[in-house]
Amino acid sequence: MADVVMYSTPWCPYCIRARGLLKSKGVTFTDINVAGQPQLRQEMEDRSGRQTVPQIWIGSLHVGGCDELHLLERQGILDGLLAQP
């Protein structure tokens, strides 16, 4: 299964939705809380080029945010990405 990393905050509704989808699929993921952590938020921005949370990676692929994650699910692509080593 691919390594999944998500930069997020605990209260962001989009982060909560993204967490819920990943958990519903039984995915173990690294959830990096950027709330009150300017160095981690900067790391996220440097990696993604975006300032909003969540920012999600599956392996080396930057998926984007919650909407993009759910789009991959609707398109039937997400499971294949998650299954990659």
mmCIF file of N, CA, C and O in Angstrom:
data_model
loop_
_atom_site.group_PDB
_atom_site.id
_atom_site.type_symbol
_atom_site.label_atom_id
_atom_site.label_comp_id
_atom_site.label_asym_id
_atom_site.label_seq_id
_atom_site.Cartn_x
_atom_site.Cartn_y
_atom_site.Cartn_z
ATOM 1 N N MET A 1 0.849 -1.191 0.000
ATOM 2 C CA MET A 1 0.000 0.000 0.000
ATOM 3 C C MET A 1 0.890 1.248 0.000
ATOM 4 O O MET A 1 1.919 1.291 0.668
ATOM 5 N N ALA A 2 0.472 2.248 -0.740
ATOM 6 C CA ALA A 2 1.245 3.485 -0.863
ATOM 7 C C ALA A 2 1.281 4.248 0.458
ATOM 8 O O ALA A 2 0.340 4.185 1.247
ATOM 9 N N ASP A 3 2.374 4.966 0.682
ATOM 10 C CA ASP A 3 2.453 5.874 1.828
ATOM 11 C C ASP A 3 1.575 7.085 1.532
ATOM 12 O O ASP A 3 1.650 7.654 0.447
ATOM 13 N N VAL A 4 0.757 7.457 2.494
ATOM 14 C CA VAL A 4 -0.129 8.612 2.340
ATOM 15 C C VAL A 4 0.226 9.627 3.417
ATOM 16 O O VAL A 4 0.356 9.275 4.593
ATOM 17 N N VAL A 5 0.397 10.874 2.988
ATOM 18 C CA VAL A 5 0.720 11.971 3.906
ATOM 19 C C VAL A 5 -0.294 13.079 3.681
ATOM 20 O O VAL A 5 -0.601 13.430 2.539
ATOM 21 N N MET A 6 -0.818 13.609 4.780
ATOM 22 C CA MET A 6 -1.766 14.717 4.695
ATOM 23 C C MET A 6 -1.359 15.796 5.689
ATOM 24 O O MET A 6 -1.171 15.520 6.868
ATOM 25 N N TYR A 7 -1.194 17.003 5.193
ATOM 26 C CA TYR A 7 -1.000 18.177 6.047
ATOM 27 C C TYR A 7 -2.393 18.724 6.331
ATOM 28 O O TYR A 7 -3.195 18.902 5.401
ATOM 29 N N SER A 8 -2.694 18.997 7.599
ATOM 30 C CA SER A 8 -4.057 19.379 7.954
ATOM 31 C C SER A 8 -4.089 20.181 9.249
ATOM 32 O O SER A 8 -3.059 20.422 9.867
ATOM 33 N N THR A 9 -5.308 20.571 9.609
ATOM 34 C CA THR A 9 -5.586 21.109 10.941
ATOM 35 C C THR A 9 -6.731 20.282 11.519
ATOM 36 O O THR A 9 -7.516 19.691 10.768
ATOM 37 N N PRO A 10 -6.840 20.234 12.839
ATOM 38 C CA PRO A 10 -7.864 19.381 13.460
ATOM 39 C C PRO A 10 -9.306 19.812 13.174
ATOM 40 O O PRO A 10 -10.195 18.974 13.126
ATOM 41 N N TRP A 11 -9.547 21.098 12.979
ATOM 42 C CA TRP A 11 -10.922 21.597 12.895
ATOM 43 C C TRP A 11 -11.395 21.888 11.471
ATOM 44 O O TRP A 11 -12.557 22.176 11.261
ATOM 45 N N CYS A 12 -10.519 21.814 10.502
ATOM 46 C CA CYS A 12 -10.879 22.129 9.119
ATOM 47 C C CYS A 12 -11.881 21.091 8.593
ATOM 48 O O CYS A 12 -11.613 19.894 8.618
ATOM 49 N N PRO A 13 -13.062 21.537 8.117
ATOM 50 C CA PRO A 13 -14.066 20.578 7.644
ATOM 51 C C PRO A 13 -13.587 19.765 6.436
ATOM 52 O O PRO A 13 -13.950 18.592 6.298
ATOM 53 N N TYR A 14 -12.764 20.354 5.585
ATOM 54 C CA TYR A 14 -12.238 19.610 4.443
ATOM 55 C C TYR A 14 -11.236 18.553 4.907
ATOM 56 O O TYR A 14 -11.193 17.448 4.355
ATOM 57 N N CYS A 15 -10.450 18.873 5.910
ATOM 58 C CA CYS A 15 -9.512 17.904 6.486
ATOM 59 C C CYS A 15 -10.281 16.744 7.108
ATOM 60 O O CYS A 15 -9.909 15.574 6.938
ATOM 61 N N ILE A 16 -11.351 17.056 7.799
ATOM 62 C CA ILE A 16 -12.176 16.027 8.441
ATOM 63 C C ILE A 16 -12.775 15.102 7.386
ATOM 64 O O ILE A 16 -12.775 13.876 7.544
ATOM 65 N N ARG A 17 -13.272 15.674 6.281
ATOM 66 C CA ARG A 17 -13.842 14.853 5.199
ATOM 67 C C ARG A 17 -12.774 13.973 4.562
ATOM 68 O O ARG A 17 -13.024 12.796 4.266
ATOM 69 N N ALA A 18 -11.593 14.530 4.321
ATOM 70 C CA ALA A 18 -10.514 13.752 3.711
ATOM 71 C C ALA A 18 -10.079 12.620 4.644
ATOM 72 O O ALA A 18 -9.898 11.481 4.202
ATOM 73 N N ARG A 19 -9.931 12.915 5.932
ATOM 74 C CA ARG A 19 -9.589 11.881 6.921
ATOM 75 C C ARG A 19 -10.627 10.772 6.908
ATOM 76 O O ARG A 19 -10.300 9.592 6.965
ATOM 77 N N GLY A 20 -11.895 11.181 6.867
ATOM 78 C CA GLY A 20 -12.983 10.203 6.883
ATOM 79 C C GLY A 20 -12.924 9.259 5.697
ATOM 80 O O GLY A 20 -13.123 8.051 5.842
ATOM 81 N N LEU A 21 -12.655 9.796 4.506
ATOM 82 C CA LEU A 21 -12.568 8.947 3.314
ATOM 83 C C LEU A 21 -11.397 7.980 3.425
ATOM 84 O O LEU A 21 -11.548 6.780 3.155
ATOM 85 N N LEU A 22 -10.241 8.486 3.840
ATOM 86 C CA LEU A 22 -9.080 7.610 3.976
ATOM 87 C C LEU A 22 -9.321 6.526 5.021
ATOM 88 O O LEU A 22 -9.017 5.353 4.791
ATOM 89 N N LYS A 23 -9.906 6.903 6.145
ATOM 90 C CA LYS A 23 -10.183 5.923 7.200
ATOM 91 C C LYS A 23 -11.210 4.890 6.737
ATOM 92 O O LYS A 23 -11.101 3.715 7.066
ATOM 93 N N SER A 24 -12.200 5.323 5.959
ATOM 94 C CA SER A 24 -13.221 4.383 5.480
ATOM 95 C C SER A 24 -12.613 3.323 4.554
ATOM 96 O O SER A 24 -13.171 2.243 4.398
ATOM 97 N N LYS A 25 -11.480 3.642 3.957
ATOM 98 C CA LYS A 25 -10.783 2.706 3.083
ATOM 99 C C LYS A 25 -9.728 1.898 3.839
ATOM 100 O O LYS A 25 -9.010 1.105 3.239
ATOM 101 N N GLY A 26 -9.615 2.127 5.143
ATOM 102 C CA GLY A 26 -8.650 1.394 5.948
ATOM 103 C C GLY A 26 -7.213 1.834 5.719
ATOM 104 O O GLY A 26 -6.283 1.079 5.993
ATOM 105 N N VAL A 27 -7.047 3.054 5.246
ATOM 106 C CA VAL A 27 -5.711 3.567 4.938
ATOM 107 C C VAL A 27 -5.051 4.103 6.206
ATOM 108 O O VAL A 27 -5.643 4.888 6.936
ATOM 109 N N THR A 28 -3.835 3.664 6.442
ATOM 110 C CA THR A 28 -3.013 4.245 7.490
ATOM 111 C C THR A 28 -2.254 5.398 6.840
ATOM 112 O O THR A 28 -1.632 5.213 5.793
ATOM 113 N N PHE A 29 -2.333 6.579 7.436
ATOM 114 C CA PHE A 29 -1.687 7.740 6.828
ATOM 115 C C PHE A 29 -1.022 8.587 7.894
ATOM 116 O O PHE A 29 -1.376 8.536 9.069
ATOM 117 N N THR A 30 -0.057 9.364 7.458
ATOM 118 C CA THR A 30 0.623 10.312 8.327
ATOM 119 C C THR A 30 -0.127 11.629 8.233
ATOM 120 O O THR A 30 -0.254 12.195 7.145
ATOM 121 N N ASP A 31 -0.642 12.091 9.348
ATOM 122 C CA ASP A 31 -1.420 13.334 9.405
ATOM 123 C C ASP A 31 -0.567 14.380 10.119
ATOM 124 O O ASP A 31 -0.337 14.279 11.319
ATOM 125 N N ILE A 32 -0.080 15.349 9.362
ATOM 126 C CA ILE A 32 0.804 16.378 9.903
ATOM 127 C C ILE A 32 -0.028 17.609 10.234
ATOM 128 O O ILE A 32 -0.545 18.278 9.335
ATOM 129 N N ASN A 33 -0.154 17.885 11.522
ATOM 130 C CA ASN A 33 -0.955 19.014 12.003
ATOM 131 C C ASN A 33 -0.139 20.297 11.875
ATOM 132 O O ASN A 33 0.876 20.464 12.548
ATOM 133 N N VAL A 34 -0.594 21.212 11.005
ATOM 134 C CA VAL A 34 0.133 22.469 10.785
ATOM 135 C C VAL A 34 -0.407 23.617 11.634
ATOM 136 O O VAL A 34 0.126 24.733 11.567
ATOM 137 N N ALA A 35 -1.434 23.365 12.436
ATOM 138 C CA ALA A 35 -2.024 24.424 13.267
ATOM 139 C C ALA A 35 -0.989 24.924 14.274
ATOM 140 O O ALA A 35 -0.445 24.149 15.052
ATOM 141 N N GLY A 36 -0.722 26.209 14.231
ATOM 142 C CA GLY A 36 0.234 26.803 15.169
ATOM 143 C C GLY A 36 1.663 26.346 14.947
ATOM 144 O O GLY A 36 2.497 26.493 15.834
ATOM 145 N N GLN A 37 1.942 25.787 13.783
ATOM 146 C CA GLN A 37 3.273 25.278 13.461
ATOM 147 C C GLN A 37 3.751 25.921 12.156
ATOM 148 O O GLN A 37 3.681 25.314 11.089
ATOM 149 N N PRO A 38 4.228 27.165 12.220
ATOM 150 C CA PRO A 38 4.588 27.866 10.988
ATOM 151 C C PRO A 38 5.638 27.142 10.144
ATOM 152 O O PRO A 38 5.595 27.207 8.920
ATOM 153 N N GLN A 39 6.554 26.431 10.777
ATOM 154 C CA GLN A 39 7.576 25.726 10.008
ATOM 155 C C GLN A 39 6.967 24.562 9.229
ATOM 156 O O GLN A 39 7.363 24.303 8.085
ATOM 157 N N LEU A 40 5.984 23.876 9.820
ATOM 158 C CA LEU A 40 5.318 22.786 9.104
ATOM 159 C C LEU A 40 4.420 23.324 7.997
ATOM 160 O O LEU A 40 4.322 22.736 6.916
ATOM 161 N N ARG A 41 3.745 24.436 8.252
ATOM 162 C CA ARG A 41 2.910 25.047 7.209
ATOM 163 C C ARG A 41 3.788 25.496 6.043
ATOM 164 O O ARG A 41 3.434 25.304 4.885
ATOM 165 N N GLN A 42 4.966 26.053 6.346
ATOM 166 C CA GLN A 42 5.883 26.465 5.281
ATOM 167 C C GLN A 42 6.368 25.256 4.489
ATOM 168 O O GLN A 42 6.471 25.307 3.266
ATOM 169 N N GLU A 43 6.660 24.162 5.195
ATOM 170 C CA GLU A 43 7.063 22.920 4.525
ATOM 171 C C GLU A 43 5.965 22.466 3.557
ATOM 172 O O GLU A 43 6.243 22.090 2.414
ATOM 173 N N MET A 44 4.707 22.515 4.020
ATOM 174 C CA MET A 44 3.572 22.141 3.178
ATOM 175 C C MET A 44 3.497 23.037 1.948
ATOM 176 O O MET A 44 3.325 22.562 0.827
ATOM 177 N N GLU A 45 3.625 24.345 2.160
ATOM 178 C CA GLU A 45 3.554 25.297 1.046
ATOM 179 C C GLU A 45 4.700 25.080 0.058
ATOM 180 O O GLU A 45 4.488 25.138 -1.159
ATOM 181 N N ASP A 46 5.882 24.806 0.574
ATOM 182 C CA ASP A 46 7.040 24.568 -0.297
ATOM 183 C C ASP A 46 6.829 23.307 -1.134
ATOM 184 O O ASP A 46 7.150 23.284 -2.326
ATOM 185 N N ARG A 47 6.294 22.262 -0.522
ATOM 186 C CA ARG A 47 6.082 21.001 -1.231
ATOM 187 C C ARG A 47 4.943 21.080 -2.235
ATOM 188 O O ARG A 47 5.034 20.532 -3.323
ATOM 189 N N SER A 48 3.853 21.762 -1.854
ATOM 190 C CA SER A 48 2.635 21.739 -2.674
ATOM 191 C C SER A 48 2.455 22.966 -3.553
ATOM 192 O O SER A 48 1.725 22.911 -4.547
ATOM 193 N N GLY A 49 3.053 24.081 -3.157
ATOM 194 C CA GLY A 49 2.802 25.331 -3.848
ATOM 195 C C GLY A 49 1.454 25.935 -3.486
ATOM 196 O O GLY A 49 0.997 26.881 -4.114
ATOM 197 N N ARG A 50 0.806 25.378 -2.472
ATOM 198 C CA ARG A 50 -0.513 25.843 -2.033
ATOM 199 C C ARG A 50 -0.478 26.216 -0.552
ATOM 200 O O ARG A 50 0.325 25.697 0.201
ATOM 201 N N GLN A 51 -1.435 27.077 -0.169
ATOM 202 C CA GLN A 51 -1.485 27.540 1.218
ATOM 203 C C GLN A 51 -2.644 26.944 2.008
ATOM 204 O O GLN A 51 -2.744 27.170 3.208
ATOM 205 N N THR A 52 -3.521 26.216 1.363
ATOM 206 C CA THR A 52 -4.717 25.708 2.037
ATOM 207 C C THR A 52 -4.531 24.268 2.493
ATOM 208 O O THR A 52 -3.740 23.510 1.909
ATOM 209 N N VAL A 53 -5.255 23.911 3.537
ATOM 210 C CA VAL A 53 -5.269 22.527 4.009
ATOM 211 C C VAL A 53 -6.609 21.897 3.634
ATOM 212 O O VAL A 53 -7.594 22.612 3.486
ATOM 213 N N PRO A 54 -6.649 20.607 3.455
ATOM 214 C CA PRO A 54 -5.521 19.686 3.512
ATOM 215 C C PRO A 54 -4.733 19.680 2.207
ATOM 216 O O PRO A 54 -5.240 20.086 1.168
ATOM 217 N N GLN A 55 -3.511 19.212 2.303
ATOM 218 C CA GLN A 55 -2.693 18.889 1.140
ATOM 219 C C GLN A 55 -2.291 17.431 1.306
ATOM 220 O O GLN A 55 -1.778 17.038 2.353
ATOM 221 N N ILE A 56 -2.555 16.638 0.280
ATOM 222 C CA ILE A 56 -2.453 15.184 0.398
ATOM 223 C C ILE A 56 -1.518 14.629 -0.675
ATOM 224 O O ILE A 56 -1.597 15.024 -1.834
ATOM 225 N N TRP A 57 -0.665 13.696 -0.252
ATOM 226 C CA TRP A 57 0.206 12.948 -1.153
ATOM 227 C C TRP A 57 -0.090 11.477 -1.019
ATOM 228 O O TRP A 57 -0.271 10.961 0.089
ATOM 229 N N ILE A 58 -0.128 10.791 -2.134
ATOM 230 C CA ILE A 58 -0.178 9.330 -2.167
ATOM 231 C C ILE A 58 1.112 8.905 -2.844
ATOM 232 O O ILE A 58 1.301 9.159 -4.040
ATOM 233 N N GLY A 59 2.003 8.313 -2.056
ATOM 234 C CA GLY A 59 3.342 8.064 -2.562
ATOM 235 C C GLY A 59 3.972 9.404 -2.911
ATOM 236 O O GLY A 59 3.889 10.356 -2.139
ATOM 237 N N SER A 60 4.542 9.516 -4.099
ATOM 238 C CA SER A 60 5.158 10.776 -4.517
ATOM 239 C C SER A 60 4.184 11.683 -5.259
ATOM 240 O O SER A 60 4.535 12.802 -5.622
ATOM 241 N N LEU A 61 2.945 11.228 -5.462
ATOM 242 C CA LEU A 61 1.943 11.999 -6.197
ATOM 243 C C LEU A 61 1.229 12.988 -5.282
ATOM 244 O O LEU A 61 0.606 12.590 -4.297
ATOM 245 N N HIS A 62 1.322 14.270 -5.608
ATOM 246 C CA HIS A 62 0.562 15.279 -4.872
ATOM 247 C C HIS A 62 -0.857 15.273 -5.426
ATOM 248 O O HIS A 62 -1.092 15.695 -6.553
ATOM 249 N N VAL A 63 -1.781 14.778 -4.626
ATOM 250 C CA VAL A 63 -3.182 14.677 -5.032
ATOM 251 C C VAL A 63 -3.834 16.052 -5.027
ATOM 252 O O VAL A 63 -4.655 16.369 -5.877
ATOM 253 N N GLY A 64 -3.491 16.866 -4.044
ATOM 254 C CA GLY A 64 -4.120 18.164 -3.848
ATOM 255 C C GLY A 64 -4.879 18.140 -2.538
ATOM 256 O O GLY A 64 -4.382 17.628 -1.541
ATOM 257 N N GLY A 65 -6.106 18.648 -2.571
ATOM 258 C CA GLY A 65 -6.899 18.755 -1.356
ATOM 259 C C GLY A 65 -8.033 17.742 -1.297
ATOM 260 O O GLY A 65 -8.062 16.758 -2.037
ATOM 261 N N CYS A 66 -8.984 18.036 -0.443
ATOM 262 C CA CYS A 66 -10.120 17.156 -0.210
ATOM 263 C C CYS A 66 -10.950 16.949 -1.477
ATOM 264 O O CYS A 66 -11.336 15.823 -1.790
ATOM 265 N N ASP A 67 -11.233 18.021 -2.195
ATOM 266 C CA ASP A 67 -12.060 17.901 -3.401
ATOM 267 C C ASP A 67 -11.398 16.985 -4.424
ATOM 268 O O ASP A 67 -12.068 16.147 -5.040
ATOM 269 N N GLU A 68 -10.097 17.119 -4.604
ATOM 270 C CA GLU A 68 -9.379 16.274 -5.554
ATOM 271 C C GLU A 68 -9.366 14.817 -5.095
ATOM 272 O O GLU A 68 -9.507 13.904 -5.918
ATOM 273 N N LEU A 69 -9.215 14.591 -3.791
ATOM 274 C CA LEU A 69 -9.238 13.235 -3.254
ATOM 275 C C LEU A 69 -10.592 12.584 -3.523
ATOM 276 O O LEU A 69 -10.662 11.441 -3.992
ATOM 277 N N HIS A 70 -11.666 13.309 -3.260
ATOM 278 C CA HIS A 70 -13.005 12.765 -3.493
ATOM 279 C C HIS A 70 -13.289 12.581 -4.985
ATOM 280 O O HIS A 70 -13.995 11.637 -5.367
ATOM 281 N N LEU A 71 -12.735 13.432 -5.828
ATOM 282 C CA LEU A 71 -12.890 13.269 -7.274
ATOM 283 C C LEU A 71 -12.227 11.971 -7.728
ATOM 284 O O LEU A 71 -12.806 11.217 -8.530
ATOM 285 N N LEU A 72 -11.029 11.687 -7.222
ATOM 286 C CA LEU A 72 -10.361 10.430 -7.558
ATOM 287 C C LEU A 72 -11.213 9.237 -7.138
ATOM 288 O O LEU A 72 -11.286 8.235 -7.849
ATOM 289 N N GLU A 73 -11.878 9.349 -6.001
ATOM 290 C CA GLU A 73 -12.764 8.281 -5.529
ATOM 291 C C GLU A 73 -13.948 8.112 -6.490
ATOM 292 O O GLU A 73 -14.282 6.996 -6.892
ATOM 293 N N ARG A 74 -14.583 9.218 -6.863
ATOM 294 C CA ARG A 74 -15.738 9.138 -7.779
ATOM 295 C C ARG A 74 -15.347 8.584 -9.145
ATOM 296 O O ARG A 74 -16.147 7.910 -9.795
ATOM 297 N N GLN A 75 -14.132 8.875 -9.578
ATOM 298 C CA GLN A 75 -13.654 8.403 -10.872
ATOM 299 C C GLN A 75 -13.168 6.954 -10.836
ATOM 300 O O GLN A 75 -12.820 6.395 -11.874
ATOM 301 N N GLY A 76 -13.113 6.360 -9.632
ATOM 302 C CA GLY A 76 -12.658 4.982 -9.503
ATOM 303 C C GLY A 76 -11.147 4.823 -9.582
ATOM 304 O O GLY A 76 -10.657 3.721 -9.822
ATOM 305 N N ILE A 77 -10.421 5.902 -9.359
ATOM 306 C CA ILE A 77 -8.954 5.896 -9.474
ATOM 307 C C ILE A 77 -8.268 5.729 -8.125
ATOM 308 O O ILE A 77 -7.168 5.178 -8.034
ATOM 309 N N LEU A 78 -8.909 6.171 -7.058
ATOM 310 C CA LEU A 78 -8.268 6.237 -5.746
ATOM 311 C C LEU A 78 -7.764 4.886 -5.261
ATOM 312 O O LEU A 78 -6.633 4.779 -4.798
ATOM 313 N N ASP A 79 -8.576 3.849 -5.369
ATOM 314 C CA ASP A 79 -8.154 2.542 -4.861
ATOM 315 C C ASP A 79 -6.874 2.054 -5.530
ATOM 316 O O ASP A 79 -5.999 1.494 -4.875
ATOM 317 N N GLY A 80 -6.762 2.277 -6.833
ATOM 318 C CA GLY A 80 -5.559 1.872 -7.548
ATOM 319 C C GLY A 80 -4.327 2.630 -7.082
ATOM 320 O O GLY A 80 -3.243 2.038 -6.938
ATOM 321 N N LEU A 81 -4.495 3.924 -6.842
ATOM 322 C CA LEU A 81 -3.362 4.718 -6.336
ATOM 323 C C LEU A 81 -2.941 4.242 -4.956
ATOM 324 O O LEU A 81 -1.743 4.132 -4.673
ATOM 325 N N LEU A 82 -3.924 3.967 -4.114
ATOM 326 C CA LEU A 82 -3.612 3.528 -2.748
ATOM 327 C C LEU A 82 -2.965 2.150 -2.720
ATOM 328 O O LEU A 82 -2.191 1.845 -1.809
ATOM 329 N N ALA A 83 -3.268 1.324 -3.703
ATOM 330 C CA ALA A 83 -2.731 -0.053 -3.735
ATOM 331 C C ALA A 83 -1.287 -0.128 -4.208
ATOM 332 O O ALA A 83 -0.643 -1.152 -4.007
ATOM 333 N N GLN A 84 -0.794 0.949 -4.809
ATOM 334 C CA GLN A 84 0.579 0.926 -5.316
ATOM 335 C C GLN A 84 1.574 0.855 -4.170
ATOM 336 O O GLN A 84 1.376 1.470 -3.128
ATOM 337 N N PRO A 85 2.659 0.082 -4.387
ATOM 338 C CA PRO A 85 3.687 -0.023 -3.330
ATOM 339 C C PRO A 85 4.490 1.258 -3.174
ATOM 340 O O PRO A 85 4.503 2.109 -3.984
#
